[in-house]
Short mmCIF file of C-alpha atoms in Angstrom, two decimals:
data_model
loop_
_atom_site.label_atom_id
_atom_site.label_comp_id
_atom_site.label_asym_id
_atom_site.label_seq_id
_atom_site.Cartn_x
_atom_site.Cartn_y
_atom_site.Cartn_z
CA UNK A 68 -147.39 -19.37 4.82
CA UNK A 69 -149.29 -17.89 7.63
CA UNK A 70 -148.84 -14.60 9.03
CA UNK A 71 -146.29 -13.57 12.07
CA UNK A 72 -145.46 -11.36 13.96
CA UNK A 73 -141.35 -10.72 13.88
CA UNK A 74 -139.39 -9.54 17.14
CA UNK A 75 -136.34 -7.68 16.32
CA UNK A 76 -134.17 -7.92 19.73
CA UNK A 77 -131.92 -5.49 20.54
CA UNK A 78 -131.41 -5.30 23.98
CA UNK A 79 -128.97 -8.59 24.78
CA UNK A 80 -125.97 -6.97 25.66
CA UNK A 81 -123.90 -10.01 25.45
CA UNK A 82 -119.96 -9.13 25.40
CA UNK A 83 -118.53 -12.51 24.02
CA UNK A 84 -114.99 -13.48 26.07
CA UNK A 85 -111.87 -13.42 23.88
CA UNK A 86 -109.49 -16.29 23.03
CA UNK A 87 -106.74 -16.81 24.53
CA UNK A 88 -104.90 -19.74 23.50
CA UNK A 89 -105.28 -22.42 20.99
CA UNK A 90 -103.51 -25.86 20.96
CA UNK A 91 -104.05 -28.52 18.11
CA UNK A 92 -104.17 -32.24 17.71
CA UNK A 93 -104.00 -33.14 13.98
CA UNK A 94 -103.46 -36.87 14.59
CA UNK A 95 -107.18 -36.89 16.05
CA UNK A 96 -108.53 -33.50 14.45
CA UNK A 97 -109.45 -31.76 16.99
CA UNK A 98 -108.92 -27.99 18.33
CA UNK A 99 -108.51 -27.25 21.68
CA UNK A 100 -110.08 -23.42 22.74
CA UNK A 101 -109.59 -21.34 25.64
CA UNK A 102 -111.34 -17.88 26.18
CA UNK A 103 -110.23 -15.36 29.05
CA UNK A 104 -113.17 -15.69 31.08
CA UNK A 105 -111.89 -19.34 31.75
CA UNK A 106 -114.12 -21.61 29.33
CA UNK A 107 -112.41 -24.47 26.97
CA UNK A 108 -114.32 -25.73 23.80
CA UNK A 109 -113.29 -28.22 21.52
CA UNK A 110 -113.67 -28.31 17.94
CA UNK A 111 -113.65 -31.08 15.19
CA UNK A 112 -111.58 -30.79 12.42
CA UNK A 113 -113.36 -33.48 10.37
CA UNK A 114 -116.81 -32.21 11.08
CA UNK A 115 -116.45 -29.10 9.75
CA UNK A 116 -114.79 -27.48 12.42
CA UNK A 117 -118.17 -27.99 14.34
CA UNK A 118 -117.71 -27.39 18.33
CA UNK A 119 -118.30 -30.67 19.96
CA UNK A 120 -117.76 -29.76 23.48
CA UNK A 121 -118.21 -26.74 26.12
CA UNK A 122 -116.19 -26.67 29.79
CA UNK A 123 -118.18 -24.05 31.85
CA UNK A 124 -115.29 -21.05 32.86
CA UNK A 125 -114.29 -20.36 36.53
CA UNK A 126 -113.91 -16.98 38.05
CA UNK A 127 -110.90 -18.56 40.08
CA UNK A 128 -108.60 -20.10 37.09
CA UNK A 129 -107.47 -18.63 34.18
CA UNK A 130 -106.24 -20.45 31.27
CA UNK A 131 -103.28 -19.15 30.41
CA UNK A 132 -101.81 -22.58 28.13
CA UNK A 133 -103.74 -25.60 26.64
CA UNK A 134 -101.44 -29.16 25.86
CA UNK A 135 -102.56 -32.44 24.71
CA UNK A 136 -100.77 -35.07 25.86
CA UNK A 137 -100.87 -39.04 26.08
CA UNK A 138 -102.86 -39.38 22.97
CA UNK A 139 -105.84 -37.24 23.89
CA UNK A 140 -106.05 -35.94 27.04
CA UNK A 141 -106.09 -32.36 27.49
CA UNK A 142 -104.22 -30.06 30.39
CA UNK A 143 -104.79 -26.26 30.87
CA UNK A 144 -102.96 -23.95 33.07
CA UNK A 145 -102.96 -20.45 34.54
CA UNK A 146 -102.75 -17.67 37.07
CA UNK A 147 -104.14 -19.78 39.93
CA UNK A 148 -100.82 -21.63 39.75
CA UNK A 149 -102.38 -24.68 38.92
CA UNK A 150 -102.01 -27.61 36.14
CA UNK A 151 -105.38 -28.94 35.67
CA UNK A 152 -106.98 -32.27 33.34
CA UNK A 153 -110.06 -31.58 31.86
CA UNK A 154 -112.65 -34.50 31.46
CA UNK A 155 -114.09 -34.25 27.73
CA UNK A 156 -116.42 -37.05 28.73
CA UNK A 157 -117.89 -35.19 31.81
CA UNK A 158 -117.10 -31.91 30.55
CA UNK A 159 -115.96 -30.37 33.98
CA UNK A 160 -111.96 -30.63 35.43
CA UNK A 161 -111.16 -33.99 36.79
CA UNK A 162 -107.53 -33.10 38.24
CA UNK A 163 -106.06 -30.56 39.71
CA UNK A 164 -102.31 -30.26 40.92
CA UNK A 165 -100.63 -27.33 42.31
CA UNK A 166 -97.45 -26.26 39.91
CA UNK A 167 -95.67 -24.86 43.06
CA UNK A 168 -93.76 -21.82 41.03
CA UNK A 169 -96.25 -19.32 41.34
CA UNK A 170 -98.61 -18.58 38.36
CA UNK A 171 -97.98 -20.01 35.16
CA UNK A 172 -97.87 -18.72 31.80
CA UNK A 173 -96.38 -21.31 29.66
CA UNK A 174 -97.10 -25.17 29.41
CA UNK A 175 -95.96 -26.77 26.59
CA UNK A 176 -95.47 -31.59 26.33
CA UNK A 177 -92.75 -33.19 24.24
CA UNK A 178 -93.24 -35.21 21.37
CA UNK A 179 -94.04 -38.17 22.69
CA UNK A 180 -96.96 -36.36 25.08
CA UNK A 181 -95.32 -38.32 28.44
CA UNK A 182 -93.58 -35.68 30.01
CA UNK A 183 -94.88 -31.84 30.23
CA UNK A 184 -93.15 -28.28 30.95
CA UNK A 185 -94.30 -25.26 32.72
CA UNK A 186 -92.80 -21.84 32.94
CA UNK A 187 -93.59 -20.37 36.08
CA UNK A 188 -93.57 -16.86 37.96
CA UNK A 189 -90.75 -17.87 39.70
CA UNK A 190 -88.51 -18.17 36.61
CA UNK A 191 -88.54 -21.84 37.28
CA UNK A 192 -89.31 -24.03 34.29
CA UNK A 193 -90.64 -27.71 36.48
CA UNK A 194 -91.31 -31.14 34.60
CA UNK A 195 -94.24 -32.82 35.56
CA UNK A 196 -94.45 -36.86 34.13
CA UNK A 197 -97.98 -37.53 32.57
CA UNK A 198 -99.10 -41.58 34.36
CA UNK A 199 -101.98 -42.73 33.49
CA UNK A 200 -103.66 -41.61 36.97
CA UNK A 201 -102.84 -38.10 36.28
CA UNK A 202 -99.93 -36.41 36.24
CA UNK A 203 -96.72 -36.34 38.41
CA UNK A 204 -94.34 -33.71 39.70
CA UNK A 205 -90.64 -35.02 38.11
CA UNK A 206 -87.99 -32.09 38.90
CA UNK A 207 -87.18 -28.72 38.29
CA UNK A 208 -84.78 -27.23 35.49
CA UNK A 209 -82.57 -24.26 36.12
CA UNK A 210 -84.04 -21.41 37.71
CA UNK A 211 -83.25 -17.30 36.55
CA UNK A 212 -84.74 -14.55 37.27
CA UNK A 213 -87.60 -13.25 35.18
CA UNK A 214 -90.83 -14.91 34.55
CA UNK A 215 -91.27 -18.06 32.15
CA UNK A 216 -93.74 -16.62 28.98
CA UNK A 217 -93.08 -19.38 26.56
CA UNK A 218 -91.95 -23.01 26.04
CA UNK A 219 -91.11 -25.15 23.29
CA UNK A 220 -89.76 -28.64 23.26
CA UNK A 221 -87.13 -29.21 20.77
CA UNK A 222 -88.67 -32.30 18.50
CA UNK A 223 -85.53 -34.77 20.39
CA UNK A 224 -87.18 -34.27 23.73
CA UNK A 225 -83.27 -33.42 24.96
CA UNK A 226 -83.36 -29.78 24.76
CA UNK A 227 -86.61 -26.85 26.12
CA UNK A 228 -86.44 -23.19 24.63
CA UNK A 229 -87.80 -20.81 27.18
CA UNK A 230 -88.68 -17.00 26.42
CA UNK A 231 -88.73 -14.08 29.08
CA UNK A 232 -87.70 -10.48 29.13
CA UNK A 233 -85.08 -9.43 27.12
CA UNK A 234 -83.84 -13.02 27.35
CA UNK A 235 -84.17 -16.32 25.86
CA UNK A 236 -82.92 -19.73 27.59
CA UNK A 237 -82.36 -23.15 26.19
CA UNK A 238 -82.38 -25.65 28.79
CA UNK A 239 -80.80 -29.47 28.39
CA UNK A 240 -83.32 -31.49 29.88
CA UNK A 241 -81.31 -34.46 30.85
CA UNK A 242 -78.74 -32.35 33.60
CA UNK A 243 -81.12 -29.37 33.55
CA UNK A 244 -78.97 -26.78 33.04
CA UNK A 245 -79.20 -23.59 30.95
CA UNK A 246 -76.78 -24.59 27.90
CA UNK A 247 -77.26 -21.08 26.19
CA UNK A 248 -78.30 -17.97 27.64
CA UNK A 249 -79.14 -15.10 24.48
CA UNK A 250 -80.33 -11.70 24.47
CA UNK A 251 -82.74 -10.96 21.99
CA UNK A 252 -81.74 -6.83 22.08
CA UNK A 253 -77.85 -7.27 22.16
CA UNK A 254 -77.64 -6.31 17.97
CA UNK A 255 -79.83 -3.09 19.04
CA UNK A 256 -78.46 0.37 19.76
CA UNK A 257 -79.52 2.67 22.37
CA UNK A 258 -82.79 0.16 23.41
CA UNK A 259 -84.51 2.13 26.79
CA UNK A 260 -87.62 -0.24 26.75
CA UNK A 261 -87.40 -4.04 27.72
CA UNK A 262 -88.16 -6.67 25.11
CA UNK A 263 -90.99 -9.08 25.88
CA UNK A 264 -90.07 -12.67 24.10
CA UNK A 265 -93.75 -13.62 23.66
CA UNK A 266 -93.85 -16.73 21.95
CA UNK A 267 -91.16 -19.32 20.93
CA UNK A 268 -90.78 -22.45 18.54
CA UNK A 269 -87.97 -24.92 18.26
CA UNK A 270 -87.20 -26.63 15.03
CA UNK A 271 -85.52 -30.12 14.69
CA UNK A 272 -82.98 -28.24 12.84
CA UNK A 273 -81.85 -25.96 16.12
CA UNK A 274 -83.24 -23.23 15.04
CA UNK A 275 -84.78 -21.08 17.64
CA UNK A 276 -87.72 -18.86 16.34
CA UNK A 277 -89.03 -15.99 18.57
CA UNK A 278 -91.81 -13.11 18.05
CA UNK A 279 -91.00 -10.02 20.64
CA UNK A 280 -93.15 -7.00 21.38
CA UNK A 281 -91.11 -4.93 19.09
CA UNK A 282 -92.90 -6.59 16.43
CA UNK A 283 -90.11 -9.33 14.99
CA UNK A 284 -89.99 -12.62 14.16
CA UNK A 285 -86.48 -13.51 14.81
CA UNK A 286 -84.56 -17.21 13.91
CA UNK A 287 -81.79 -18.07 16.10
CA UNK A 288 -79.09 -20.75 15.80
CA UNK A 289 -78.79 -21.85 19.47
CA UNK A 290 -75.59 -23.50 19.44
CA UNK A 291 -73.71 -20.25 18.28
CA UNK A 292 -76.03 -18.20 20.06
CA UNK A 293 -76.32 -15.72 17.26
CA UNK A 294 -79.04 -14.30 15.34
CA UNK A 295 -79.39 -15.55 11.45
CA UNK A 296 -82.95 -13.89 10.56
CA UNK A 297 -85.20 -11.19 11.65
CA UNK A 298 -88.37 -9.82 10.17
CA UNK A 299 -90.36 -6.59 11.50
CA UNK A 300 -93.79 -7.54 10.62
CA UNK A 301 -95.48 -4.51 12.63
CA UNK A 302 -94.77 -1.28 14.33
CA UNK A 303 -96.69 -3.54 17.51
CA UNK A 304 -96.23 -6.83 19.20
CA UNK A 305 -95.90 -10.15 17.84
CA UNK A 306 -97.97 -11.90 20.02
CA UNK A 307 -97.89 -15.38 18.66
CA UNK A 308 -96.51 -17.83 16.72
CA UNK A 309 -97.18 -21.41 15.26
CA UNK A 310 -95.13 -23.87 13.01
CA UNK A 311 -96.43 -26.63 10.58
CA UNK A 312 -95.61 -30.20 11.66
CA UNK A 313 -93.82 -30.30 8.26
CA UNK A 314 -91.33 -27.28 9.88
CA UNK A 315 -92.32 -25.60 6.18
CA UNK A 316 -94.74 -22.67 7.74
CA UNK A 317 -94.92 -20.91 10.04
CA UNK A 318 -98.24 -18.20 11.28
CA UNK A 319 -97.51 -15.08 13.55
CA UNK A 320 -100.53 -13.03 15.35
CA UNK A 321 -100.09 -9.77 16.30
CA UNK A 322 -101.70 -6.63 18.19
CA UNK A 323 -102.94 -5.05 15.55
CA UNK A 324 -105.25 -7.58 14.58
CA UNK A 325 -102.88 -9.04 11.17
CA UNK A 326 -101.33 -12.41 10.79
CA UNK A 327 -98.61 -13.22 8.77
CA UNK A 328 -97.38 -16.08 6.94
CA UNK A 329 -94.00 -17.07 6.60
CA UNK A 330 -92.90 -20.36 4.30
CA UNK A 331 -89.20 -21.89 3.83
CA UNK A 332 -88.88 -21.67 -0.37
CA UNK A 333 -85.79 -22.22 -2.30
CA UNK A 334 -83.95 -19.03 -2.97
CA UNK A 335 -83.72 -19.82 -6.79
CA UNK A 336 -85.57 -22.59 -8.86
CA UNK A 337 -84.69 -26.12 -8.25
CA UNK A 338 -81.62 -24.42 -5.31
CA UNK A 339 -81.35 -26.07 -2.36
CA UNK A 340 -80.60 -23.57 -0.55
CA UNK A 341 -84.05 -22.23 1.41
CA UNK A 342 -85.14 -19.00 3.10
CA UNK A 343 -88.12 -17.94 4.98
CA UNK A 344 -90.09 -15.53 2.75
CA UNK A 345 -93.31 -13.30 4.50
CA UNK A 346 -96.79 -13.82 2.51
CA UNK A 347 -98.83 -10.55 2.56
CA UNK A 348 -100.75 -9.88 6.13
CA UNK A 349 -104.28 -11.06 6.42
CA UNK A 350 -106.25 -8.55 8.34
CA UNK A 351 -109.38 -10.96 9.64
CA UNK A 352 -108.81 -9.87 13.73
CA UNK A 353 -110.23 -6.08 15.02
CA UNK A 354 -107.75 -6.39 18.12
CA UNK A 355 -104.81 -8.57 19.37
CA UNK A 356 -104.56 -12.32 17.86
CA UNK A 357 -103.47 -14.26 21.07
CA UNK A 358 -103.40 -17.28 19.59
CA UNK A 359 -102.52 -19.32 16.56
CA UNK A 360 -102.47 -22.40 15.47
CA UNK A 361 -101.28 -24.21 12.48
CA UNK A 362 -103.27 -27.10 11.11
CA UNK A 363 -102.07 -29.40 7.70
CA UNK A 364 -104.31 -27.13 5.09
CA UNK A 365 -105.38 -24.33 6.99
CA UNK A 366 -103.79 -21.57 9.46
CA UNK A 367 -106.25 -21.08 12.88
CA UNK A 368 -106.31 -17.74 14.67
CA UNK A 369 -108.02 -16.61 17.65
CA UNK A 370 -108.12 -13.39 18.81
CA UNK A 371 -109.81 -10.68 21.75
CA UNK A 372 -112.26 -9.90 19.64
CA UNK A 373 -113.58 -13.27 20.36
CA UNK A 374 -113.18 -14.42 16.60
CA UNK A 375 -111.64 -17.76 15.58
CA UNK A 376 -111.19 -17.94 12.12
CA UNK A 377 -109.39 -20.36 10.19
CA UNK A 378 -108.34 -19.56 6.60
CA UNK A 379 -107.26 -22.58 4.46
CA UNK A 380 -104.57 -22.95 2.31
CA UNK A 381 -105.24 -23.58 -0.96
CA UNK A 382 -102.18 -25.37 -2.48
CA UNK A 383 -103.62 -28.00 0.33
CA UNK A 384 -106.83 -28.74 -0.90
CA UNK A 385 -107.64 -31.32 -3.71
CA UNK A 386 -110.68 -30.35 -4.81
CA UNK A 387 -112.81 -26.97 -4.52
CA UNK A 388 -115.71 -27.20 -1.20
CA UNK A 389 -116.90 -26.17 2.22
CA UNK A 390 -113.75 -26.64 2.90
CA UNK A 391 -111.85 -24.62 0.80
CA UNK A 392 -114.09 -21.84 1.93
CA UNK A 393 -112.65 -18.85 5.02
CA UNK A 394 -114.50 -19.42 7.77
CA UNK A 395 -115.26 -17.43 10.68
CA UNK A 396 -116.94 -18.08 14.14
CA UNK A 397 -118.22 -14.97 14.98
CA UNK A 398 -120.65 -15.79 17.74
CA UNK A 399 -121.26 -18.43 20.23
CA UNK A 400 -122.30 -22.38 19.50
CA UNK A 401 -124.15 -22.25 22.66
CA UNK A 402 -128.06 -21.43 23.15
CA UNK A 403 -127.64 -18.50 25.02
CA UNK A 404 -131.59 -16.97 25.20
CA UNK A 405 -134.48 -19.39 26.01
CA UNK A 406 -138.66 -18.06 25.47
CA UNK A 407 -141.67 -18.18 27.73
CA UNK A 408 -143.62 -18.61 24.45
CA UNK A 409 -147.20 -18.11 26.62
CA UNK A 410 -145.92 -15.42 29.03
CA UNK A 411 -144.00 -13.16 25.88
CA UNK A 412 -140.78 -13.88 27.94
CA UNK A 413 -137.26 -14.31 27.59
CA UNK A 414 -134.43 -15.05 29.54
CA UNK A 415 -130.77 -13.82 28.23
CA UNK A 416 -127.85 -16.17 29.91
CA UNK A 417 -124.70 -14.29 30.77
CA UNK A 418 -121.75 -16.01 32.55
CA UNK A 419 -122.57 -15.46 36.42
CA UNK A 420 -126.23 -13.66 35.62
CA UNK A 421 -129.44 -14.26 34.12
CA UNK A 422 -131.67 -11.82 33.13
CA UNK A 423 -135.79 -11.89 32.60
CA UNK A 424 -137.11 -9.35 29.79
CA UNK A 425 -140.78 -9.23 28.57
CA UNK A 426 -141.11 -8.28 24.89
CA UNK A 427 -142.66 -5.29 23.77
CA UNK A 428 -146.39 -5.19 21.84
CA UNK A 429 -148.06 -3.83 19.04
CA UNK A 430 -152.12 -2.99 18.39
CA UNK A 431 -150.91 -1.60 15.21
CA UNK A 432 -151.50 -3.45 11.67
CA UNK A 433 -149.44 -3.35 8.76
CA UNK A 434 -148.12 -4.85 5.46
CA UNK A 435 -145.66 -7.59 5.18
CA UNK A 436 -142.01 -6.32 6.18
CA UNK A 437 -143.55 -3.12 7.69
CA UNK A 438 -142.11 -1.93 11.22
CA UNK A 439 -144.59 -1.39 13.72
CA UNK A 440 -144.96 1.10 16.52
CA UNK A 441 -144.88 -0.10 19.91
CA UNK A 442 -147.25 0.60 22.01
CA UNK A 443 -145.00 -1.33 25.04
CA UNK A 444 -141.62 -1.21 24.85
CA UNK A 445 -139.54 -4.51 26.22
CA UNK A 446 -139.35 -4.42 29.80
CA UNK A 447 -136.29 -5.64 31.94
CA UNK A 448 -137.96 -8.15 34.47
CA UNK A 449 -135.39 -9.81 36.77
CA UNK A 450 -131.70 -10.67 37.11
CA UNK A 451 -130.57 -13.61 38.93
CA UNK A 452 -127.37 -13.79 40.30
CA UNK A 453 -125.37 -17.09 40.34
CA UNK A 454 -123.97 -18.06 43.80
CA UNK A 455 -120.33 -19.31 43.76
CA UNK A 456 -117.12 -19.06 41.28
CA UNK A 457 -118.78 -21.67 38.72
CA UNK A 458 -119.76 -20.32 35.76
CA UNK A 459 -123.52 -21.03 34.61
CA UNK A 460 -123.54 -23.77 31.94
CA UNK A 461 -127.30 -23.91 30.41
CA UNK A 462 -130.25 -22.44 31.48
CA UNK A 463 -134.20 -22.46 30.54
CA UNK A 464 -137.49 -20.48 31.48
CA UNK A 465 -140.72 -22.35 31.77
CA UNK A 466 -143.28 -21.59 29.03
CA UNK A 467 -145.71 -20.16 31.37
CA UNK A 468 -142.83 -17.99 32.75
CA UNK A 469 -143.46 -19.09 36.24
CA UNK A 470 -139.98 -21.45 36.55
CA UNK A 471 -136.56 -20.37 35.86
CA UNK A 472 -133.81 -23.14 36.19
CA UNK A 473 -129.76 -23.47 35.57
CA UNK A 474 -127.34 -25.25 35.83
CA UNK A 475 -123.43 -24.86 36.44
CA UNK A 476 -120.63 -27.75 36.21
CA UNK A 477 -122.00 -29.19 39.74
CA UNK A 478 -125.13 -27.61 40.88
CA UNK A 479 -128.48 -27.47 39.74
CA UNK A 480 -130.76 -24.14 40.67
CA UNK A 481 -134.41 -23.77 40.39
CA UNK A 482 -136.97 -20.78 40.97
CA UNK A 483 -140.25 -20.08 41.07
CA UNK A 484 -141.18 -16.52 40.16
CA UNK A 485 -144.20 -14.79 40.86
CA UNK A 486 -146.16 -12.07 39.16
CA UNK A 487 -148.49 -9.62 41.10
CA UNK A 488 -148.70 -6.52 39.59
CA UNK A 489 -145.84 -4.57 39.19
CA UNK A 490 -143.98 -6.29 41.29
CA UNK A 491 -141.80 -9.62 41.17
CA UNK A 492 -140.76 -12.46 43.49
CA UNK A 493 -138.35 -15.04 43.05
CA UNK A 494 -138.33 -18.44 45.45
CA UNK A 495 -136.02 -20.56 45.38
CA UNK A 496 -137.11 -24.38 44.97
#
C-alpha cells in the first residue's frame, strides 16, 4: 500500500435537524421521515432500512404530521396551514391545498386511506376526501375551543379521537358531532398547571389511549367516559405514542430521551383475562423522542437529537442476522462535503449556505500513524448564500476549485470563483 497523507477534519460544524414525526406503511415497507427544518426521507424496510429518498426542506412549511394514504401516496402538514402531496418520483411537493383552520398539528387517514383528518388551530377537526387528482375538502366536524394536537381514527372509520388541553373529544364522523367530551385531570386533586394530551390512539376495542405532559399513559373506555388504566412512566412528558397493527403493543417516547414498551399479556397463565404490563425503559435518545413508530418486529423512534433508531424485537425474528441487530442512524445518508482534489479544497453543504475551506499543510515527515504539525492551518474561504426559501439539495466544487454549483428542488446555481492573492471573487454563471 502506498503512502498518504490523512486529513483529520474538524471544522464542519454541521448541526443535524431533529425528527419530528414518523408515519409507517408495513403493507409496502416503507418509513416515512420528517425533520424540523422541513425535509422528508423515506426509508425501506426490506432493504435494510436503507434511505431511498430525500425531499429538500422549506424555510416556509413545517411538517408537523406525515399520512399515507390511497396505497402509497404520502401527505405532510404543518404550521403554514397547509396539506401538501409529496411526489416520491420527482422528489419535490406536487400539491398543495390550504386546510383553512389555521395551522395544523394533527393529520391522521382512516383505514381504508380515502378519507383524511386534520386538527387545526382553530379547534376545528375538517375531512378532506383523497381522489385520485389530489385531495378534496369534504366538511368540517364539531368545532371547541382549544387547538387540535392529535388524531386517531377508530379502525370502523365511524368514530375520530381528538386530544387538546386538558381535554379529549371523540367525534362521530357520520353527523359530526362530539359524542363524548372527557377530561383527562378530573380524577386529580388540586391540579394548577394545564394538561397537554399529546398523542392519542384508538383501538377497535373503544379503548382510548392517551400520553399527557404529566408523563402518563392513560386507557380510556369512551363510551362510559371513564378512566380504566394509567401509568406514570416519567416525572416529564409523554410525547408520543404508537400501537402495533396487532393492537398487542404499544411504544411511548418521552422528554427525557426513554421509550417504553407496553404489551397486553394474560394476567395469569393460560387466563383470558389481559392487562397492559410496562417493559423496562430503553434509554437510546439524549433529548425528547417526538416520534414513534411501531413496525411488525421492531419499535422505530426518532428523536431531537436527530437519531432514528429502531430496536427489534426479538420474539419476532426467526433466525439470528443484520436484522436482529439495534440499529442506529446517527448521521446523514446524504453527501454533505465535496473536494477540489487539485486545489486542496472543500466545500461543506449546510441547508441555505455553502461554505469553501482550504486544508491545512505539512513540510514535516513522520512515521506511519504519527500526527504532524501544521505549518498552515485550514483556512475558511467563502460562504455562499442560497437565494430563496428552498432548501439546497446537492452541491459540488470543481476539481480545480474554480466552479462551485448547487442545486435546490427547482433551480440550478453556478459560480465561478476566482483566486488573486488574498482575495476572492465569486461570479455568478
Amino acid at each position: 500500500m502506498g503512502e498518504f497523507e490523512v486529513h483529520r477534519v474538524r471544522f464542519f460544524a454541521l448541526v443535524p435537524a431533529g425528527v419530528r414525526c414518523l408515519a409507517c406503511l408495513p403493507r409496502a415497507a416503507r418509513l416515512a421521515l420528517a425533520r424540523t427544518d422541513g425535509a422528508v426521507e423515506v426509508y425501506n424496510f426490506a432493504a435494510n432500512y436503507f434511505q431511498e429518498k430525500v425531499i429538500p426542506g422549506h424555510e416556509a412549511r413545517s411538517v408537523e404530521a406525515l399520512c399515507w394514504a390511497a396505497g402509497e401516496r404520502l401527505f405532510g402538514a404543518g404550521l403554514s396551514g397547509e396539506i401538501i402531496e409529496y411526489d416520491l418520483a420527482g422528489l419535490r411537493m406536487s400539491r398543495c391545498v390550504d386546510g383553512g383552520g389555521g395551522p395544523i398539528w394533527s393529520m391522521a387517514a382512516n383505514s381504508s386511506g380515502t378519507q383524511l383528518a386534520i386538527g387545526c388551530e382553530d379547534g376545528s377537526v375538517k375531512l378532506f376526501q383523497v381522489v385520485p387528482g389530489g385531495i378534496q375538502f369534504e366538511r368540517n366536524l364539531d368545532r371547541r375551543k382549544g387547538r387540535i394536537l392529535c388524531l386517531s381514527w377508530h379502525p370502523s372509520d365511524t368514530h375520530i379521537a381528538a386530544g387538546s388541553i386538558d381535554v379529549l373529544r371523540v367525534l362521530d364522523v357520520c353527523s359530526g358531532q362530539t359524542v363524548k367530551r372527557i377530561m383527562v385531570n378530573y380524577h386529580v386533586q388540586k391540579v394548577k398547571r394545564e394538561c397537554i394530551v399529546w398523542s392519542i390512539a384508538f383501538l377497535s376495542n373503544g379503548t382510548v389511549v392517551t400520553s399527557d405532559s404529566f408523563g402518563r399513559v392513560q386507557f380510556w373506555d369512551w363510551e362510559r367516559g371513564t378512566l380504566q388504566e394509567s401509568h406514570t412512566v416519567s416525572t416529564s412528558a409523554a410525547l408520543s405514542l404508537a400501537v402495533s397493527e396487532k393492537e398487542d403493543s404499544i411504544i411511548v417516547g418521552t422528554s427525557s430521551g426513554a421509550t417504553y414498551q407496553f404489551q397486553l399479556l394474560p394476567v395469569k397463565m393460560g387466563s383470558l383475562e389481559k392487562r397492559w404490563v410496562r417493559t423496562k425503559p430503553f434509554q437510546h435518545h439524549t433529548h425528547d423522542v417526538r416520534a414513534v413508530a411501531h413496525s411488525s418486529t421492531a419499535l422505530i423512534s426518532g428523536g431531537l437529537d436527530a437519531q432514528l433508531v429502531i430496536r427489534p424485537l426479538m420474539e419476532k425474528m426467526q433466525k439470528k442476522g443484520y436484522d436482529a441487530v439495534l440499529r442506529k442512524f446517527t448521521f446523514p445518508h446524504r453527501r454533505l462535503v465535496s473536494c477540489a482534489r487539485k486545489a486542496r479544497l472543500l466545500l461543506f453543504q449546510f441547508s441555505q449556505h455553502l461554505e469553501l475551506w482550504r486544508l491545512g499543510s505539512t513540510e514535516e515527515t513522520g512515521k506511519d500513524g504519527q500526527v504532524l504539525p501544521l505549518c498552515r492551518m485550514p483556512e475558511h474561504l467563502l460562504q455562499l448564500k442560497s437565494k430563496g426559501p428552498e432548501h439546497i439539495y446537492c452541491s459540488c466544487v470543481s476539481p480545480c476549485g474554480s466552479w462551485v454549483a448547487y442545486s435546490t428542488a427547482s433551480r440550478f446555481h453556478l459560480y465561478q470563483v476566482q483566486y488573486e492573492g488574498n482575495s476572492i471573487s465569486v461570479k455568478k454563471v
